[in-house]
Short mmCIF file of C-alpha atoms and ligand atoms in Angstrom, two decimals:
data_model
loop_
_atom_site.label_atom_id
_atom_site.label_comp_id
_atom_site.label_asym_id
_atom_site.label_seq_id
_atom_site.Cartn_x
_atom_site.Cartn_y
_atom_site.Cartn_z
CA MET A 387 -91.89 62.57 33.88
CA THR A 388 -92.80 63.18 30.25
CA GLY A 389 -94.66 60.75 28.04
CA THR A 390 -96.77 57.76 28.83
CA GLY A 391 -94.74 54.82 27.69
CA GLY A 392 -95.19 53.52 24.20
CA LEU A 393 -92.43 53.54 21.61
CA VAL A 394 -89.37 55.73 22.12
CA VAL A 395 -86.93 55.98 19.20
CA VAL A 396 -83.56 57.57 19.86
CA GLY A 397 -81.80 58.96 16.78
CA ALA A 398 -83.83 60.89 14.19
CA SER A 399 -82.22 59.86 10.94
CA LEU A 400 -82.87 57.06 8.47
CA ALA A 401 -83.11 54.12 10.87
CA GLY A 402 -85.15 56.11 13.39
CA LEU A 403 -87.56 57.36 10.76
CA ARG A 404 -88.08 53.90 9.32
CA ALA A 405 -88.74 52.61 12.84
CA VAL A 406 -91.51 55.16 13.29
CA GLU A 407 -93.04 54.52 9.87
CA ALA A 408 -93.03 50.75 10.31
CA ALA A 409 -94.64 50.98 13.73
CA ARG A 410 -97.57 52.87 12.28
CA ARG A 411 -97.76 50.66 9.22
CA THR A 412 -98.17 47.59 11.38
CA GLY A 413 -101.12 49.27 13.06
CA TYR A 414 -99.53 50.37 16.31
CA ALA A 415 -101.66 53.24 17.62
CA GLY A 416 -99.90 54.13 20.88
CA PRO A 417 -97.59 57.07 21.55
CA ILE A 418 -94.33 57.47 19.63
CA THR A 419 -91.50 59.77 20.66
CA LEU A 420 -88.62 60.46 18.27
CA ILE A 421 -85.56 61.98 19.92
CA GLY A 422 -82.79 63.49 17.78
CA ALA A 423 -79.59 65.34 18.56
CA GLU A 424 -79.66 67.38 15.36
CA GLU A 425 -81.99 70.36 14.98
CA HIS A 426 -83.05 69.05 11.59
CA LEU A 427 -85.91 66.78 10.64
CA PRO A 428 -84.65 63.40 9.38
CA TYR A 429 -82.88 63.82 6.01
CA ASP A 430 -80.93 61.66 3.61
CA ARG A 431 -77.14 61.51 3.89
CA PRO A 432 -75.84 59.89 0.65
CA PRO A 433 -76.54 62.98 -1.49
CA LEU A 434 -74.43 65.08 0.90
CA SER A 435 -71.20 63.78 -0.62
CA LYS A 436 -72.62 63.49 -4.16
CA ALA A 437 -75.16 65.79 -5.84
CA PHE A 438 -75.05 68.35 -3.04
CA LEU A 439 -71.26 68.82 -3.19
CA CYS A 440 -71.16 68.81 -6.96
CA GLY A 441 -73.67 71.64 -6.90
CA ASP A 442 -76.35 69.55 -8.69
CA ALA A 443 -78.71 69.61 -5.72
CA ALA A 444 -79.22 73.01 -4.15
CA GLU A 445 -80.63 71.91 -0.85
CA VAL A 446 -81.28 68.95 1.33
CA THR A 447 -84.96 68.30 1.81
CA PRO A 448 -86.13 66.22 4.75
CA PHE A 449 -87.68 62.80 4.09
CA ARG A 450 -90.96 64.04 5.53
CA SER A 451 -92.29 67.40 6.61
CA GLU A 452 -92.79 68.25 10.25
CA GLN A 453 -96.50 68.24 9.67
CA GLU A 454 -96.46 64.74 8.18
CA LEU A 455 -94.45 63.47 11.11
CA ARG A 456 -96.58 65.11 13.77
CA ASP A 457 -100.03 64.88 12.24
CA ASP A 458 -100.01 61.90 9.87
CA LEU A 459 -97.67 59.66 11.84
CA GLY A 460 -98.55 61.03 15.27
CA VAL A 461 -94.95 61.43 16.40
CA ASP A 462 -93.81 63.58 19.30
CA LEU A 463 -90.63 65.18 18.01
CA VAL A 464 -87.84 66.02 20.41
CA LEU A 465 -85.16 67.54 18.17
CA GLY A 466 -81.94 69.36 18.92
CA ALA A 467 -81.72 67.44 22.18
CA PRO A 468 -79.48 64.38 22.58
CA ALA A 469 -80.59 61.56 24.84
CA ASP A 470 -78.08 61.18 27.67
CA GLY A 471 -79.15 58.01 29.42
CA LEU A 472 -81.16 54.80 29.24
CA TYR A 473 -82.38 53.16 32.45
CA PRO A 474 -83.59 49.61 31.78
CA ALA A 475 -84.90 48.95 35.28
CA GLN A 476 -87.26 51.92 35.11
CA GLN A 477 -87.69 51.70 31.28
CA LEU A 478 -86.69 55.34 30.86
CA VAL A 479 -84.70 57.41 28.41
CA SER A 480 -83.41 60.73 29.67
CA VAL A 481 -82.81 63.92 27.71
CA GLY A 482 -81.31 66.47 30.08
CA ASP A 483 -83.81 66.81 32.89
CA ARG A 484 -86.64 65.32 30.85
CA GLN A 485 -87.44 61.63 31.08
CA PHE A 486 -89.32 59.49 28.61
CA GLU A 487 -90.88 56.27 29.72
CA TYR A 488 -90.90 53.44 27.17
CA ASP A 489 -92.51 50.07 26.67
CA ALA A 490 -90.45 49.57 23.54
CA ALA A 491 -87.26 51.44 22.64
CA VAL A 492 -85.18 51.60 19.45
CA ILE A 493 -81.58 52.77 19.61
CA ALA A 494 -80.76 54.39 16.26
CA THR A 495 -78.10 56.95 17.13
CA GLY A 496 -75.86 56.02 14.21
CA ALA A 497 -72.23 56.98 14.22
CA SER A 498 -70.10 60.09 14.44
CA PRO A 499 -66.90 60.83 12.54
CA ARG A 500 -63.61 59.92 14.16
CA ARG A 501 -61.62 63.03 14.99
CA LEU A 502 -58.06 63.72 13.96
CA PRO A 503 -56.10 64.64 17.08
CA GLY A 504 -55.09 68.28 17.10
CA ALA A 505 -57.29 69.32 14.19
CA ASP A 506 -60.48 70.19 16.04
CA GLY A 507 -61.42 73.83 16.00
CA VAL A 508 -59.12 74.74 13.09
CA ALA A 509 -61.15 76.68 10.52
CA GLY A 510 -61.27 74.89 7.17
CA VAL A 511 -61.02 71.40 8.69
CA HIS A 512 -64.23 69.41 8.35
CA HIS A 513 -65.77 65.99 8.72
CA LEU A 514 -68.71 64.95 6.59
CA ARG A 515 -71.70 63.49 8.36
CA THR A 516 -74.36 66.16 8.62
CA VAL A 517 -75.98 68.72 6.36
CA ASP A 518 -74.12 71.41 8.30
CA ASP A 519 -70.79 69.72 7.51
CA ALA A 520 -71.75 69.38 3.85
CA THR A 521 -72.75 73.03 3.59
CA ALA A 522 -69.41 74.15 4.99
CA ILE A 523 -67.51 71.90 2.58
CA ARG A 524 -69.56 73.05 -0.35
CA ASP A 525 -68.94 76.70 0.49
CA ALA A 526 -65.21 76.00 0.54
CA LEU A 527 -65.35 74.20 -2.81
CA ASP A 528 -67.39 77.10 -4.24
CA ALA A 529 -64.54 79.36 -3.19
CA GLY A 530 -62.09 77.18 -5.12
CA ALA A 531 -60.34 75.63 -2.14
CA ARG A 532 -57.18 73.61 -2.56
CA THR A 533 -58.42 70.39 -1.03
CA VAL A 534 -56.79 67.66 0.99
CA VAL A 535 -58.83 64.61 1.97
CA ILE A 536 -57.45 62.57 4.84
CA GLY A 537 -58.54 58.93 4.48
CA ALA A 538 -59.29 57.16 1.20
CA GLY A 539 -62.62 55.67 2.29
CA PHE A 540 -65.86 55.95 0.35
CA ILE A 541 -67.00 59.30 1.66
CA GLY A 542 -63.57 60.91 1.33
CA SER A 543 -63.31 59.53 -2.17
CA GLU A 544 -66.64 61.05 -3.10
CA VAL A 545 -65.47 64.41 -1.79
CA ALA A 546 -62.34 64.14 -3.93
CA SER A 547 -64.47 63.30 -6.91
CA ALA A 548 -66.74 66.33 -6.34
CA ALA A 549 -63.72 68.62 -6.06
CA ARG A 550 -62.20 67.25 -9.29
CA LYS A 551 -65.51 67.72 -11.05
CA ARG A 552 -65.11 71.40 -10.27
CA GLY A 553 -61.57 71.32 -11.62
CA LEU A 554 -59.94 71.84 -8.22
CA SER A 555 -56.66 70.26 -7.19
CA VAL A 556 -57.11 67.44 -4.72
CA HIS A 557 -54.82 65.25 -2.66
CA VAL A 558 -56.03 62.13 -0.87
CA VAL A 559 -53.78 60.90 1.93
CA GLU A 560 -54.19 57.37 3.25
CA SER A 561 -52.02 55.87 5.97
CA LEU A 562 -52.60 52.30 4.83
CA GLY A 563 -50.71 50.93 1.85
CA LEU A 564 -54.01 49.94 0.25
CA PRO A 565 -57.37 51.64 0.69
CA LEU A 566 -60.77 50.12 1.47
CA VAL A 567 -59.36 46.79 2.67
CA ARG A 568 -61.94 46.38 5.42
CA SER A 569 -64.94 47.19 3.26
CA ILE A 570 -64.12 45.49 -0.05
CA GLY A 571 -60.80 43.67 0.37
CA ALA A 572 -57.30 44.53 -0.84
CA GLU A 573 -57.51 43.36 -4.46
CA VAL A 574 -60.52 45.41 -5.36
CA GLY A 575 -59.54 48.32 -3.12
CA SER A 576 -56.60 48.92 -5.40
CA VAL A 577 -58.80 48.90 -8.50
CA CYS A 578 -60.95 51.62 -6.92
CA ALA A 579 -57.85 53.54 -5.88
CA ASP A 580 -56.77 53.62 -9.50
CA LEU A 581 -59.90 55.63 -10.30
CA HIS A 582 -58.43 58.49 -8.28
CA VAL A 583 -55.22 58.46 -10.24
CA ALA A 584 -57.01 58.19 -13.59
CA ASN A 585 -59.07 61.27 -12.71
CA GLY A 586 -56.24 63.53 -11.68
CA THR A 587 -56.48 63.17 -7.92
CA ASP A 588 -53.11 62.86 -6.22
CA LEU A 589 -53.32 59.73 -4.06
CA ARG A 590 -50.69 59.24 -1.36
CA LEU A 591 -50.80 55.74 0.06
CA GLY A 592 -48.93 54.51 3.10
CA VAL A 593 -48.25 58.00 4.41
CA GLY A 594 -49.51 59.27 7.74
CA VAL A 595 -50.47 62.79 8.70
CA SER A 596 -48.19 64.27 11.32
CA ALA A 597 -49.93 67.64 11.74
CA VAL A 598 -52.54 69.96 10.37
CA GLU A 599 -50.81 73.31 9.93
CA SER A 600 -52.65 76.53 10.53
CA SER A 601 -52.13 80.22 10.78
CA GLY A 602 -54.42 82.53 12.73
CA GLY A 603 -56.71 79.59 13.47
CA ARG A 604 -57.22 78.75 9.78
CA VAL A 605 -55.78 75.72 8.03
CA THR A 606 -52.86 76.28 5.66
CA GLY A 607 -51.78 72.73 4.92
CA VAL A 608 -51.26 69.16 5.97
CA ARG A 609 -47.83 67.95 7.07
CA LEU A 610 -47.16 64.32 6.22
CA ASP A 611 -44.91 62.00 8.16
CA ASP A 612 -42.46 61.92 5.23
CA GLY A 613 -41.86 65.61 6.01
CA SER A 614 -43.65 67.07 3.00
CA VAL A 615 -46.46 69.62 3.31
CA LEU A 616 -49.56 69.72 1.13
CA PRO A 617 -50.94 73.26 1.01
CA ALA A 618 -54.68 73.36 1.70
CA ASP A 619 -57.61 75.71 2.22
CA LEU A 620 -59.96 72.81 2.90
CA VAL A 621 -59.19 69.60 4.75
CA VAL A 622 -61.82 66.89 4.90
CA VAL A 623 -61.16 64.23 7.50
CA GLY A 624 -62.65 60.89 6.49
CA ILE A 625 -61.00 58.39 8.78
CA GLY A 626 -64.06 56.41 9.72
CA VAL A 627 -66.79 56.67 12.26
CA GLN A 628 -67.50 55.64 15.81
CA PRO A 629 -70.90 54.40 16.97
CA ALA A 630 -72.67 57.18 18.89
CA THR A 631 -73.15 55.34 22.17
CA GLY A 632 -71.48 57.57 24.74
CA TRP A 633 -74.94 58.10 26.22
CA LEU A 634 -75.31 54.34 26.80
CA GLU A 635 -72.10 53.77 28.77
CA GLY A 636 -73.01 52.13 32.08
CA SER A 637 -76.64 51.61 31.09
CA GLY A 638 -76.39 47.85 30.77
CA VAL A 639 -76.88 47.91 26.98
CA PRO A 640 -74.11 45.60 25.69
CA LEU A 641 -71.44 47.58 23.85
CA HIS A 642 -68.80 46.03 21.60
CA GLU A 643 -65.33 46.02 23.14
CA ARG A 644 -63.67 47.28 19.97
CA ASP A 645 -65.81 50.25 18.94
CA ARG A 646 -68.60 50.48 21.56
CA GLY A 647 -71.33 49.74 19.00
CA VAL A 648 -74.49 48.12 20.41
CA VAL A 649 -74.35 44.33 20.24
CA CYS A 650 -77.60 42.61 19.24
CA ASP A 651 -78.79 39.21 18.18
CA ALA A 652 -80.15 38.53 14.69
CA THR A 653 -83.55 39.94 15.69
CA LEU A 654 -81.88 43.25 16.70
CA TRP A 655 -82.56 42.62 20.38
CA THR A 656 -80.01 43.99 22.83
CA GLY A 657 -80.93 41.52 25.57
CA LEU A 658 -82.70 44.18 27.68
CA PRO A 659 -86.48 43.97 27.78
CA GLY A 660 -88.04 45.98 24.95
CA VAL A 661 -84.75 47.50 23.78
CA TYR A 662 -83.70 46.96 20.14
CA ALA A 663 -81.10 48.67 17.95
CA ALA A 664 -80.79 49.49 14.26
CA GLY A 665 -78.54 51.08 11.68
CA ASP A 666 -74.93 52.26 11.82
CA VAL A 667 -74.89 51.94 15.62
CA ALA A 668 -75.63 48.21 15.72
CA HIS A 669 -73.54 45.04 15.54
CA VAL A 670 -75.85 42.30 14.37
CA ALA A 671 -75.22 38.60 13.91
CA ASN A 672 -76.05 37.55 10.36
CA PRO A 673 -77.16 33.91 9.99
CA LEU A 674 -76.56 34.04 6.24
CA PHE A 675 -72.82 34.42 6.82
CA ASP A 676 -72.08 31.94 9.61
CA ASP A 677 -73.48 34.35 12.24
CA GLU A 678 -70.74 36.85 11.51
CA LEU A 679 -71.27 39.93 13.68
CA MET A 680 -71.68 42.83 11.24
CA ARG A 681 -71.80 46.54 11.88
CA LEU A 682 -72.64 48.10 8.54
CA GLU A 683 -72.61 51.70 7.46
CA HIS A 684 -75.00 51.28 4.58
CA TRP A 685 -78.19 53.04 3.69
CA THR A 686 -80.26 49.94 2.96
CA ASN A 687 -79.13 48.29 6.17
CA ALA A 688 -80.27 51.24 8.27
CA ALA A 689 -83.61 51.35 6.45
CA GLU A 690 -84.29 47.61 6.81
CA GLN A 691 -83.13 47.32 10.39
CA GLY A 692 -84.98 50.45 11.46
CA ALA A 693 -88.27 49.04 10.21
CA ALA A 694 -87.65 45.63 11.75
CA ALA A 695 -86.45 46.97 15.10
CA SER A 696 -89.65 48.80 15.96
CA LYS A 697 -91.83 45.90 14.85
CA HIS A 698 -89.82 43.51 16.99
CA ALA A 699 -89.69 45.88 19.94
CA LEU A 700 -93.46 46.34 19.92
CA ASP A 701 -94.18 42.65 19.46
CA PRO A 702 -91.17 40.57 20.57
CA ALA A 703 -93.09 37.33 20.05
CA SER A 704 -93.17 38.05 16.32
CA ALA A 705 -89.44 38.82 16.08
CA THR A 706 -87.67 36.80 13.42
CA PRO A 707 -83.95 36.82 12.65
CA LEU A 708 -82.89 39.00 9.73
CA ALA A 709 -80.48 37.47 7.25
CA PRO A 710 -79.89 40.29 4.79
CA VAL A 711 -77.33 40.53 2.04
CA PRO A 712 -75.54 43.81 2.74
CA TYR A 713 -75.55 46.30 -0.13
CA PHE A 714 -73.99 49.68 -0.72
CA TRP A 715 -73.13 51.92 -3.60
CA SER A 716 -70.77 54.81 -4.09
CA ASP A 717 -70.30 57.23 -6.96
CA TRP A 718 -66.81 58.35 -7.94
CA TYR A 719 -65.94 60.41 -11.00
CA GLY A 720 -69.20 59.51 -12.67
CA ARG A 721 -68.61 55.81 -12.05
CA ARG A 722 -71.02 53.67 -10.05
CA ILE A 723 -69.42 51.26 -7.59
CA GLN A 724 -71.79 48.67 -6.10
CA PHE A 725 -71.07 45.98 -3.55
CA VAL A 726 -73.24 43.19 -2.21
CA GLY A 727 -72.43 40.63 0.47
CA THR A 728 -69.36 40.40 2.66
CA PRO A 729 -65.71 41.03 1.75
CA ARG A 730 -64.54 38.35 4.20
CA ALA A 731 -63.72 35.66 1.72
CA ASP A 732 -61.28 32.86 1.01
CA GLU A 733 -60.69 34.18 -2.49
CA VAL A 734 -61.55 37.22 -4.57
CA GLN A 735 -61.65 36.64 -8.28
CA VAL A 736 -61.74 39.38 -10.88
CA VAL A 737 -64.01 37.77 -13.40
CA ALA A 738 -64.83 40.32 -16.00
CA THR A 739 -63.41 43.56 -17.24
CA ALA A 740 -64.78 45.11 -20.38
CA GLY A 741 -63.78 48.65 -21.17
CA ASP A 742 -64.22 50.49 -17.89
CA ALA A 743 -66.72 48.08 -16.39
CA PHE A 744 -65.53 45.61 -13.80
CA THR A 745 -66.79 42.63 -11.79
CA ALA A 746 -65.14 40.82 -8.88
CA LEU A 747 -66.64 37.89 -7.01
CA TYR A 748 -65.91 36.76 -3.45
CA ARG A 749 -65.79 33.07 -2.52
CA ARG A 750 -66.10 31.38 0.89
CA ASP A 751 -65.79 27.59 0.63
CA ASP A 752 -67.69 26.91 -2.59
CA ARG A 753 -70.30 29.61 -2.06
CA ILE A 754 -70.48 33.07 -3.50
CA VAL A 755 -70.55 35.53 -0.57
CA GLY A 756 -69.84 38.86 -2.24
CA ALA A 757 -69.73 40.77 -5.51
CA LEU A 758 -68.42 44.15 -6.52
CA THR A 759 -69.18 45.82 -9.79
CA ILE A 760 -68.18 49.07 -11.38
CA ASP A 761 -70.66 50.37 -13.94
CA ARG A 762 -72.65 47.15 -14.25
CA PRO A 763 -75.98 48.21 -12.78
CA ARG A 764 -77.84 45.41 -14.53
CA GLU A 765 -75.90 42.64 -12.86
CA ILE A 766 -75.41 43.55 -9.24
CA MET A 767 -78.81 42.47 -7.91
CA LYS A 768 -78.54 39.18 -9.74
CA PHE A 769 -75.44 38.46 -7.69
CA ARG A 770 -77.28 39.57 -4.58
CA ARG A 771 -79.89 36.95 -5.26
CA ARG A 772 -77.29 34.24 -5.71
CA ILE A 773 -75.69 35.24 -2.42
CA ALA A 774 -79.03 35.13 -0.59
CA GLU A 775 -79.70 31.68 -2.01
CA ARG A 776 -76.22 30.47 -0.94
CA GLY A 777 -75.49 29.86 -4.60
CA ALA A 778 -72.40 28.10 -5.91
CA PHE A 779 -69.38 30.24 -6.68
CA ALA A 780 -68.70 28.41 -9.93
CA ASP A 781 -72.19 29.20 -11.24
CA ALA A 782 -71.80 32.86 -10.39
CA VAL A 783 -68.48 33.00 -12.22
CA GLU A 784 -70.09 31.42 -15.22
CA PHE A 785 -72.95 33.93 -15.13
CA ALA A 786 -70.51 36.84 -14.84
CA THR A 787 -68.42 35.66 -17.75
CA ALA A 788 -71.43 35.04 -19.95
CA SER A 789 -73.15 38.37 -19.40
CA MET B 382 -102.47 48.35 -9.27
CA ARG B 383 -100.04 50.38 -11.38
CA ILE B 384 -96.35 51.02 -10.68
CA VAL B 385 -95.15 54.55 -11.39
CA VAL B 386 -91.46 55.34 -11.88
CA ASP B 387 -90.09 58.85 -11.67
CA ARG B 388 -87.30 58.59 -14.24
CA ASP B 389 -85.82 61.89 -13.10
CA LYS B 390 -85.26 60.43 -9.66
CA CYS B 391 -84.31 56.80 -10.38
CA GLU B 392 -80.58 56.26 -9.98
CA GLY B 393 -80.59 52.59 -10.87
CA LEU B 394 -79.63 51.53 -7.37
CA GLY B 395 -81.53 48.30 -7.81
CA MET B 396 -83.18 47.86 -4.43
CA CYS B 397 -86.53 47.43 -6.14
CA GLU B 398 -85.06 44.57 -8.16
CA ALA B 399 -83.66 43.05 -5.00
CA MET B 400 -87.08 43.08 -3.37
CA ALA B 401 -89.19 41.95 -6.34
CA HIS B 402 -87.19 40.89 -9.38
CA GLU B 403 -90.26 39.60 -11.17
CA PHE B 404 -91.39 43.18 -11.62
CA PHE B 405 -88.29 45.38 -11.68
CA GLU B 406 -84.98 45.12 -13.49
CA VAL B 407 -82.22 47.69 -13.78
CA GLY B 408 -81.20 48.08 -17.40
CA GLU B 409 -77.81 48.59 -19.02
CA ASP B 410 -78.53 52.34 -19.05
CA GLY B 411 -78.77 52.35 -15.25
CA PHE B 412 -82.51 52.97 -15.05
CA VAL B 413 -85.15 50.67 -13.73
CA GLU B 414 -87.37 48.89 -16.24
CA LEU B 415 -90.78 47.61 -15.29
CA LEU B 416 -91.34 44.04 -16.36
CA ASP B 417 -95.05 44.32 -15.68
CA GLU B 418 -96.63 47.74 -15.30
CA ARG B 419 -99.97 46.51 -14.03
CA PRO B 420 -99.28 43.59 -11.73
CA ALA B 421 -102.05 41.57 -10.20
CA GLU B 422 -103.34 42.66 -6.82
CA SER B 423 -102.01 39.44 -5.27
CA HIS B 424 -98.45 40.78 -5.57
CA ARG B 425 -99.17 43.97 -3.65
CA GLN B 426 -97.09 43.07 -0.61
CA ASP B 427 -93.88 42.35 -2.55
CA ILE B 428 -94.30 45.36 -4.75
CA ALA B 429 -95.03 47.68 -1.85
CA ALA B 430 -91.83 46.42 -0.21
CA ALA B 431 -89.92 47.29 -3.38
CA VAL B 432 -91.48 50.73 -3.54
CA ASP B 433 -90.50 51.38 0.08
CA ALA B 434 -86.97 50.12 -0.45
CA CYS B 435 -86.08 52.66 -3.13
CA PRO B 436 -83.46 54.93 -1.55
CA VAL B 437 -84.38 57.92 -3.71
CA LEU B 438 -88.18 57.57 -3.51
CA ALA B 439 -88.49 57.11 -7.27
CA LEU B 440 -91.31 54.59 -7.09
CA SER B 441 -94.94 54.89 -6.20
CA LEU B 442 -98.13 52.93 -6.61
CA ALA B 443 -101.25 54.19 -8.30
CA ASP B 444 -104.44 52.23 -8.19
C1 LIG C 1258 -71.82 61.77 3.40
C2 LIG C 1258 -72.38 60.39 3.45
C3 LIG C 1258 -72.57 59.66 2.26
C4 LIG C 1258 -73.09 58.36 2.30
N1 LIG C 1258 -73.26 57.69 1.12
C5 LIG C 1258 -73.75 56.42 1.14
C6 LIG C 1258 -73.91 55.69 -0.07
O1 LIG C 1258 -73.62 56.17 -1.16
N2 LIG C 1258 -74.41 54.43 0.00
C7 LIG C 1258 -74.74 53.85 1.19
O2 LIG C 1258 -75.17 52.70 1.21
N3 LIG C 1258 -74.59 54.53 2.36
C8 LIG C 1258 -74.09 55.80 2.36
N4 LIG C 1258 -73.94 56.48 3.54
C9 LIG C 1258 -74.28 55.79 4.80
C10 LIG C 1258 -75.72 56.01 5.24
O3 LIG C 1258 -76.10 57.33 5.09
C11 LIG C 1258 -75.83 55.58 6.69
O4 LIG C 1258 -75.64 54.19 6.73
C12 LIG C 1258 -77.16 55.94 7.33
O5 LIG C 1258 -77.30 57.33 7.42
C13 LIG C 1258 -77.27 55.33 8.71
O6 LIG C 1258 -78.46 55.71 9.31
P1 LIG C 1258 -78.67 55.68 10.88
O7 LIG C 1258 -80.05 56.20 11.08
O8 LIG C 1258 -78.30 54.36 11.39
O9 LIG C 1258 -77.58 56.66 11.50
P2 LIG C 1258 -77.27 58.19 11.25
O10 LIG C 1258 -77.67 58.60 9.90
O11 LIG C 1258 -75.87 58.39 11.68
O12 LIG C 1258 -78.24 58.95 12.26
C14 LIG C 1258 -78.13 58.90 13.64
C15 LIG C 1258 -78.81 60.12 14.19
O13 LIG C 1258 -78.84 60.00 15.59
C16 LIG C 1258 -78.48 61.24 16.17
N5 LIG C 1258 -77.94 61.01 17.51
C17 LIG C 1258 -76.69 60.63 17.86
N6 LIG C 1258 -76.59 60.52 19.21
C18 LIG C 1258 -77.80 60.84 19.70
C19 LIG C 1258 -78.33 60.90 21.02
N7 LIG C 1258 -77.60 60.62 22.09
N8 LIG C 1258 -79.62 61.27 21.16
C20 LIG C 1258 -80.39 61.55 20.09
N9 LIG C 1258 -79.93 61.51 18.83
C21 LIG C 1258 -78.66 61.14 18.63
C22 LIG C 1258 -77.49 61.81 15.22
O14 LIG C 1258 -77.40 63.21 15.39
C23 LIG C 1258 -78.08 61.42 13.88
O15 LIG C 1258 -78.96 62.37 13.40
C24 LIG C 1258 -73.41 57.78 3.54
C25 LIG C 1258 -73.21 58.49 4.73
C26 LIG C 1258 -72.70 59.78 4.70
C27 LIG C 1258 -72.48 60.53 5.99
S1 LIG C 1259 -84.64 51.21 -6.20
FE1 LIG C 1259 -85.25 53.21 -6.93
S2 LIG C 1259 -83.40 54.11 -7.75
FE2 LIG C 1259 -83.12 51.95 -7.55
S3 LIG C 1259 -83.57 51.13 -9.54
FE3 LIG C 1259 -85.35 50.92 -8.29
S4 LIG C 1259 -86.44 52.79 -8.73
FE4 LIG C 1259 -84.43 53.15 -9.46
#
């Protein structure tokens, strides 16, 4: 047996790091163990598909140095070693033949990219989740790769944008007729899709991929189900992610039937004593939106939930429901896309377009529940506030039109 | 208490404004503007939350 109870955090990325920091900030002085599958110290992912790929940021620096983590925060780091089991009856997390006892545990294992069948192991085919992925993609872009992105989601779109910035030819292939429907709704998804076209990216909508073609183990192109072939030296697969919960199967931690994410209540509790979850891995009921169960893949969500999860796990009596307004941003072709709230709405109204800037508002009953802006950094948080206050849709429309 | 903004880092993501809009506002140019550079000590908790929420670590507090 290793460790003497205390707080065990599984997943050493944003949510896990915030869990550790918050535990110390609230004055917890007991042992903390941070277990991470990657060799790396916790680092920030959003720049991986932005500044890092464009060549504006040379390296990825960790959030905190090893010394800060070990000495200042008093964390036992277990890196490069995935947890492979959680045993609620014994309050243990296992990592190979090591076992870590916990009084409080935070599950923050995030999500891993969905794989494209038949493309694994082909050189030149990549996903984008880790710094190692990003380095490989950047090397290929440096070499002037003809690029095909499979999936017109946010991360794939940022990759396309980085490749265009370097003047490379890029195709984006999306099997759905409209992109981004799940994250921002159909109407606005098509407005974002137009940004690809306007910036010289070839966007193929409603076409599936039938095979990744290779020669000598290296990718040569992508065959589409209309029979055409897009030649490629670099293929980036961005078809979504899957919560990283394989290690929890059979543990008793409730997993969502659709995607196996961890199901929690609004305080991030899994229902097992002392076990809470945070970040991309977690489905959480949100009281602000009729208790809709949300699994978000957003930076701010992981940061907020990470901090709350360890506080609640260490002191369950103090746990209060979170009712956040989700927020994410994405940068395409030098344009800033920002979204707050939920896309699940009765109506989406495009309220203001001026030059290239754009605002759309999302209505549920007579409330405003979401807002998307392109290049309106001054307004987005004002909508967020209205959403948090359950403000009237009509007032938000008036505000958007006036500003 | 004094709020310090690293303008080279700020990307105008607006989390500071979300946490404490009395003190931070993102401007038209996409950078944060401080509405009060030397807020009263009584606001420390809100402002510290805003500083922590910045995704690019552009904010800090100096006493
Ligand atoms: C390229 C990219 C760009 C992004 N851009 C934006 C953006 O512009 N705006 C935005 O809002 N969000 C963005 N995001 C999303 C944001 O980065 C994520 O929401 C955030 O990283 C989630 O943090 P997390 O800690 O929950 O999970 P993750 O960051 O996925 O971390 C989970 C960690 O747990 C580890 N792990 C997995 N299984 C185990 C195990 N069994 N044992 C131990 N460790 C394990 C993983 O290796 C990983 O290090 C982006 C993400 C990516 C990948
Ligand atoms: S949260 Fe950070 S990046 Fe965003 S506006 Fe405030 S200071 Fe700038």
